[in-house]
Every structure is written in C-alpha cells, then in structure tokens.
Amino acid sequence: MTSTDSRLAWSTPPAALIACAVGGVILAGAAVITDDGAGKVLIGLAALGLLVSAGMGFRQRPRLSIEPGTPQPLVIGGVSGPQRYSAQQVLRARVVYYRRLGRKTPMLELDLNHDGDEKLIVFGRWDLGERPEEVLDTLRAHLG
C-alpha cells in the first residue's frame, strides 16, 4: 500500500510493470533476430502482449485509491481515466476466493452503482500490489 498525507492507493508494483516492459523489448528483439517465420509471429505476439500489459498497468496507476474528506472518496483507475464513487455508491465490497491452478486465490469484488446501473469490478493481487483482504479492511475503515 502506498500512503501519502491523506491518500491511500493500491496498484501493480512498478518493478513488476518494468519487468514486463523489459521482457517485451527483449522478446521484440528476439522476434527480429529469429529466422523462423512462425516463431517471429509467436514471439512478436508475446512481446506485444507484454508491452500492452505494461502500458495498461502504468496508465491505470493507481488502480484503486481512497481520498478521505472528499465527496467521492473512492477512485478506480482505468484505461480511460479515473472514475470516482461516493461511499453510498458502493453497494457491496467483499473478498471472494476463486480456484485457479489448483489453489484458492483471493479477489476483491466491488459492486458499484454507476450512473444507475450496477457495475462489478474485480481486483486481484496483481492489480492491488497487496493482499485483497488487507485492502478490504482499509476500505471498510475509510468508507464505513
């Protein structure tokens, strides 16, 4: 969790995003060097996937934040920019455990009232950079 004076924010760790970007650049170089046509396409797609993932991760920072003392304290970062929500717009916040690769993985689910429609947003540890249970505890403490 990153904390500044009156702001709490969670996002993918910058080191992980930098590693994705570096891996994408390395794979792009490998795609250029290889002589195999199918290998060029597959390695190039992998490079593109890593670079897009890193770019989106940097664009969405911080992924989730709380700004106490403001009318809409919950801020969710997205590709098109941040969306702000009041505490009354949070219909439900919970941690749900999904089975992934043979083990249970916690995910933070937020049900929000977005312009009269219900919107479900799911965050994993990759998105938050911290255990979803700890983020939920902080959300409940600040949003009520």
XYZ file of N, CA and C in Angstrom:
432
model
N 0.851 -1.167 0.000
C 0.000 0.000 0.000
C 0.895 1.228 0.000
N 0.523 2.181 -0.799
C 1.233 3.446 -0.831
C 0.399 4.461 -0.099
N 1.008 5.192 0.806
C 0.255 6.165 1.580
C 0.952 7.511 1.534
N 0.205 8.534 1.141
C 0.696 9.892 1.253
C -0.269 10.596 2.177
N 0.002 11.837 2.543
C -0.720 12.561 3.584
C -2.155 12.100 3.792
N -3.053 12.330 2.849
C -4.458 11.985 3.063
C -4.958 11.026 1.988
N -4.081 10.265 1.391
C -4.480 9.421 0.279
C -3.943 8.011 0.479
N -4.759 7.049 0.228
C -4.372 5.650 0.264
C -4.541 5.114 -1.154
N -3.540 4.435 -1.679
C -3.616 3.970 -3.062
C -2.966 2.603 -3.212
N -3.538 1.808 -4.117
C -3.018 0.487 -4.423
C -2.907 0.346 -5.932
N -1.822 -0.261 -6.358
C -1.630 -0.520 -7.777
C -0.565 -1.590 -7.956
N -0.419 -2.046 -9.192
C 0.604 -3.024 -9.506
C 1.971 -2.422 -9.198
N 2.844 -3.169 -8.531
C 4.172 -2.620 -8.212
C 4.911 -2.186 -9.480
N 5.549 -1.016 -9.447
C 6.263 -0.520 -10.630
C 7.339 -1.491 -11.118
N 8.000 -2.188 -10.200
C 9.042 -3.141 -10.607
C 8.461 -4.250 -11.483
N 7.248 -4.705 -11.183
C 6.617 -5.743 -11.997
C 6.277 -5.220 -13.388
N 5.818 -3.982 -13.459
C 5.489 -3.396 -14.755
C 6.752 -3.157 -15.584
N 7.815 -2.726 -14.919
C 9.087 -2.527 -15.626
C 9.613 -3.861 -16.137
N 9.480 -4.915 -15.327
C 9.916 -6.250 -15.764
C 9.129 -6.700 -16.988
N 7.825 -6.429 -17.011
C 7.004 -6.759 -18.187
C 7.484 -5.999 -19.412
N 7.764 -4.712 -19.249
C 8.212 -3.893 -20.373
C 9.572 -4.368 -20.893
N 10.488 -4.662 -19.981
C 11.816 -5.141 -20.388
C 11.683 -6.490 -21.095
N 10.854 -7.377 -20.560
C 10.623 -8.662 -21.216
C 10.036 -8.490 -22.606
N 9.121 -7.535 -22.756
C 8.543 -7.267 -24.072
C 9.569 -6.770 -25.061
N 10.470 -5.892 -24.621
C 11.523 -5.381 -25.501
C 12.478 -6.507 -25.889
N 12.833 -7.354 -24.936
C 13.722 -8.485 -25.233
C 13.070 -9.438 -26.229
N 11.790 -9.729 -26.018
C 11.097 -10.616 -26.958
C 10.954 -9.979 -28.340
N 10.749 -8.665 -28.387
C 10.673 -7.988 -29.687
C 11.998 -8.114 -30.421
N 13.089 -7.970 -29.692
C 14.409 -8.162 -30.299
C 14.600 -9.580 -30.787
N 14.135 -10.544 -30.001
C 14.245 -11.948 -30.404
C 13.401 -12.227 -31.641
N 12.245 -11.574 -31.758
C 11.388 -11.769 -32.924
C 12.068 -11.244 -34.189
N 12.809 -10.163 -34.049
C 13.508 -9.593 -35.204
C 14.666 -10.490 -35.626
N 15.351 -11.065 -34.642
C 16.554 -11.855 -34.922
C 16.241 -13.235 -35.499
N 15.151 -13.851 -35.075
C 14.881 -15.237 -35.469
C 14.627 -15.360 -36.976
N 14.964 -16.545 -37.505
C 14.774 -16.813 -38.931
C 13.472 -17.550 -39.210
N 12.889 -18.143 -38.199
C 11.672 -18.937 -38.352
C 10.454 -18.018 -38.465
N 9.697 -18.153 -39.529
C 8.529 -17.288 -39.768
C 7.457 -17.424 -38.702
N 7.110 -18.658 -38.365
C 6.087 -18.877 -37.330
C 6.600 -18.404 -35.971
N 7.885 -18.606 -35.734
C 8.487 -18.148 -34.482
C 8.450 -16.640 -34.366
N 8.676 -15.942 -35.484
C 8.606 -14.477 -35.486
C 7.228 -14.000 -35.047
N 6.203 -14.645 -35.598
C 4.826 -14.244 -35.275
C 4.519 -14.516 -33.805
N 4.833 -15.709 -33.340
C 4.517 -16.066 -31.956
C 5.315 -15.226 -30.947
N 6.596 -15.056 -31.197
C 7.416 -14.248 -30.285
C 6.977 -12.789 -30.352
N 6.642 -12.321 -31.544
C 6.161 -10.949 -31.690
C 4.857 -10.716 -30.952
N 3.949 -11.684 -31.003
C 2.683 -11.569 -30.266
C 2.924 -11.564 -28.759
N 3.849 -12.404 -28.302
C 4.179 -12.419 -26.870
C 4.778 -11.079 -26.449
N 5.651 -10.527 -27.288
C 6.247 -9.220 -26.988
C 5.170 -8.147 -26.940
N 4.283 -8.155 -27.892
C 3.196 -7.180 -27.930
C 2.314 -7.307 -26.689
N 2.005 -8.536 -26.294
C 1.187 -8.767 -25.099
C 1.839 -8.203 -23.842
N 3.135 -8.433 -23.676
C 3.841 -7.907 -22.501
C 3.906 -6.378 -22.521
N 4.164 -5.811 -23.675
C 4.251 -4.351 -23.768
C 2.901 -3.686 -23.531
N 1.832 -4.275 -24.060
C 0.491 -3.734 -23.829
C 0.120 -3.863 -22.358
N 0.435 -4.998 -21.762
C 0.146 -5.202 -20.340
C 0.884 -4.177 -19.473
N 2.139 -3.934 -19.763
C 2.911 -2.945 -19.007
C 2.351 -1.543 -19.227
N 2.026 -1.222 -20.463
C 1.469 0.098 -20.764
C 0.154 0.344 -20.058
N -0.727 -0.652 -20.077
C -2.011 -0.509 -19.386
C -1.810 -0.410 -17.879
N -0.860 -1.150 -17.354
C -0.579 -1.087 -15.921
C -0.115 0.295 -15.492
N 0.754 0.900 -16.307
C 1.212 2.258 -15.987
C 0.092 3.272 -16.179
N -0.749 3.084 -17.180
C -1.838 4.031 -17.462
C -2.883 4.026 -16.347
N -3.121 2.879 -15.725
C -4.179 2.746 -14.724
C -3.720 3.055 -13.305
N -2.482 3.467 -13.116
C -1.980 3.731 -11.762
C -2.591 4.987 -11.195
N -2.938 5.070 -9.937
C -3.180 3.928 -9.043
C -4.485 3.226 -9.436
N -4.510 1.940 -9.277
C -5.664 1.143 -9.687
C -6.867 1.390 -8.782
N -6.622 1.534 -7.496
C -7.679 1.786 -6.513
C -7.123 2.732 -5.467
N -7.870 3.770 -5.133
C -7.398 4.694 -4.107
C -8.566 5.272 -3.331
N -8.230 5.773 -2.146
C -9.215 6.417 -1.274
C -8.682 7.807 -0.965
N -9.548 8.801 -1.129
C -9.202 10.176 -0.786
C -10.156 10.637 0.306
N -9.794 10.405 1.584
C -10.688 10.781 2.686
C -10.981 12.280 2.682
N -12.195 12.615 3.094
C -12.582 14.014 3.197
C -13.120 14.621 1.922
N -13.233 13.833 0.867
C -13.795 14.331 -0.387
C -15.190 13.745 -0.569
N -16.062 14.382 -1.375
C -17.424 13.863 -1.569
C -17.449 12.479 -2.231
N -16.483 12.201 -3.093
C -16.388 10.898 -3.748
C -15.010 10.313 -3.453
N -14.865 9.671 -2.290
C -13.534 9.254 -1.839
C -12.948 8.039 -2.556
N -13.771 7.214 -3.188
C -13.268 6.010 -3.844
C -12.933 6.332 -5.298
N -11.687 6.089 -5.688
C -11.236 6.366 -7.052
C -10.705 5.072 -7.641
N -11.235 4.703 -8.816
C -10.806 3.490 -9.504
C -10.175 3.897 -10.825
N -8.897 3.567 -10.977
C -8.177 3.912 -12.196
C -8.510 2.944 -13.313
N -8.672 3.479 -14.497
C -8.972 2.665 -15.665
C -8.224 3.181 -16.876
N -8.374 2.504 -17.991
C -7.689 2.892 -19.211
C -8.157 4.270 -19.674
N -9.438 4.558 -19.496
C -9.972 5.849 -19.943
C -9.843 6.940 -18.882
N -9.207 6.646 -17.773
C -9.023 7.633 -16.714
C -9.703 7.189 -15.436
N -9.533 7.952 -14.369
C -10.114 7.556 -13.077
C -11.617 7.791 -13.006
N -12.308 6.892 -12.317
C -13.737 7.013 -12.028
C -13.881 7.216 -10.531
N -14.716 8.155 -10.124
C -14.907 8.477 -8.707
C -16.278 7.976 -8.245
N -16.293 7.462 -6.998
C -17.526 6.944 -6.410
C -17.639 7.409 -4.964
N -18.859 7.686 -4.553
C -19.107 8.028 -3.151
C -19.291 6.734 -2.359
N -19.272 6.847 -1.052
C -19.456 5.668 -0.201
C -20.840 5.063 -0.421
N -21.851 5.900 -0.733
C -23.197 5.401 -0.968
C -23.300 4.619 -2.282
N -22.405 4.850 -3.201
C -22.427 4.131 -4.475
C -21.809 2.743 -4.368
N -21.129 2.459 -3.270
C -20.558 1.128 -3.066
C -21.654 0.247 -2.486
N -22.211 -0.620 -3.319
C -23.306 -1.493 -2.892
C -22.795 -2.657 -2.046
N -21.634 -3.197 -2.427
C -21.066 -4.325 -1.684
C -19.576 -4.390 -1.969
N -18.814 -4.708 -0.954
C -17.377 -4.939 -1.086
C -17.069 -6.226 -0.336
N -16.435 -7.158 -1.020
C -16.127 -8.437 -0.376
C -14.935 -9.092 -1.053
N -14.356 -10.045 -0.344
C -13.280 -10.857 -0.903
C -13.860 -12.235 -1.208
N -13.665 -12.671 -2.435
C -14.151 -13.972 -2.887
C -12.937 -14.801 -3.282
N -12.958 -16.073 -2.948
C -11.851 -16.969 -3.267
C -12.215 -17.805 -4.481
N -11.451 -17.671 -5.550
C -11.643 -18.440 -6.773
C -10.558 -19.495 -6.879
N -10.908 -20.633 -7.445
C -9.909 -21.676 -7.676
C -9.185 -21.375 -8.975
N -7.860 -21.251 -8.857
C -7.023 -21.011 -10.031
C -5.771 -21.852 -9.900
N -5.518 -22.663 -10.898
C -4.331 -23.510 -10.923
C -4.206 -24.365 -9.667
N -5.315 -24.900 -9.203
C -5.307 -25.822 -8.084
C -5.232 -25.204 -6.706
N -5.337 -23.901 -6.617
C -5.331 -23.266 -5.293
C -6.335 -22.129 -5.281
N -6.725 -21.730 -4.087
C -7.695 -20.648 -3.951
C -6.981 -19.301 -3.992
N -7.483 -18.417 -4.828
C -6.894 -17.094 -4.987
C -7.913 -16.046 -4.557
N -7.546 -15.154 -3.641
C -8.498 -14.127 -3.206
C -8.627 -13.009 -4.244
N -9.853 -12.560 -4.445
C -10.140 -11.444 -5.351
C -11.068 -10.473 -4.625
N -10.785 -9.185 -4.733
C -11.633 -8.152 -4.145
C -12.714 -7.795 -5.158
N -13.971 -7.973 -4.759
C -15.105 -7.630 -5.620
C -15.797 -6.389 -5.081
N -16.008 -5.419 -5.947
C -16.757 -4.217 -5.597
C -17.972 -4.119 -6.504
N -19.157 -4.109 -5.904
C -20.401 -3.846 -6.635
C -20.692 -2.367 -6.467
N -20.779 -1.652 -7.579
C -20.941 -0.204 -7.534
C -22.180 0.234 -8.302
N -22.775 1.319 -7.861
C -23.863 1.956 -8.589
C -23.219 2.986 -9.507
N -23.177 2.686 -10.797
C -22.526 3.549 -11.789
C -23.582 4.109 -12.728
N -23.968 5.350 -12.499
C -24.984 6.021 -13.324
C -26.283 5.221 -13.404
N -26.722 4.687 -12.273
C -27.978 3.944 -12.217
C -27.859 2.471 -12.555
N -26.736 2.036 -13.055
C -26.516 0.622 -13.372
C -25.565 0.021 -12.350
N -25.720 -1.278 -12.122
C -24.818 -1.961 -11.216
C -23.577 -2.394 -11.989
N -22.417 -2.126 -11.417
C -21.147 -2.431 -12.063
C -20.312 -3.277 -11.111
N -19.789 -4.393 -11.590
C -18.933 -5.269 -10.801
C -17.494 -5.064 -11.236
N -16.635 -4.762 -10.275
C -15.212 -4.606 -10.547
C -14.459 -5.586 -9.661
N -13.548 -6.342 -10.265
C -12.800 -7.372 -9.550
C -11.318 -7.031 -9.605
N -10.674 -7.035 -8.441
C -9.248 -6.762 -8.322
C -8.550 -7.977 -7.735
N -7.424 -8.341 -8.318
C -6.576 -9.386 -7.761
C -5.332 -8.780 -7.137
N -4.465 -9.634 -6.679
C -3.233 -9.146 -6.059
C -2.363 -8.402 -7.069
N -2.387 -8.811 -8.322
C -1.618 -8.127 -9.360
C -2.081 -6.674 -9.486
N -3.387 -6.448 -9.448
C -3.937 -5.096 -9.573
C -3.613 -4.228 -8.371
N -3.653 -4.825 -7.191
C -3.547 -4.060 -5.955
C -2.133 -3.980 -5.398
N -1.300 -4.953 -5.693
C 0.038 -4.972 -5.125
C 0.049 -5.352 -3.662
N -1.079 -5.816 -3.150
C -1.226 -6.185 -1.744
C -2.355 -7.218 -1.637
N -2.399 -7.909 -0.515
C -3.450 -8.908 -0.315
C -4.821 -8.240 -0.333
N -5.771 -8.756 -1.109
C -7.107 -8.159 -1.185
C -7.810 -8.062 0.168
N -7.531 -8.989 1.097
C -8.159 -8.929 2.421
C -7.749 -7.660 3.169
N -6.476 -7.294 3.054
C -5.990 -6.090 3.727
C -6.584 -4.826 3.111
N -6.737 -4.827 1.801
C -7.341 -3.678 1.115
C -8.803 -3.543 1.529
N -9.506 -4.663 1.636
C -10.909 -4.624 2.056
C -11.036 -4.050 3.462
N -10.170 -4.455 4.369
C -10.201 -3.903 5.732
C -10.021 -2.383 5.715
N -9.089 -1.905 4.906
C -8.866 -0.454 4.813
C -10.060 0.245 4.175
N -10.644 -0.350 3.147
C -11.835 0.235 2.521
C -12.971 0.368 3.518
N -13.195 -0.692 4.277
C -14.279 -0.652 5.267
C -14.018 0.397 6.347
N -12.778 0.549 6.743
C -12.448 1.529 7.776
C -12.656 2.966 7.293
N -12.391 3.220 6.004
C -12.490 4.588 5.496
C -13.829 4.920 4.850
N -14.527 3.912 4.336
C -15.804 4.172 3.667
C -17.008 3.856 4.538
N -16.784 3.118 5.598
C -17.879 2.817 6.526
C -18.671 1.637 6.213
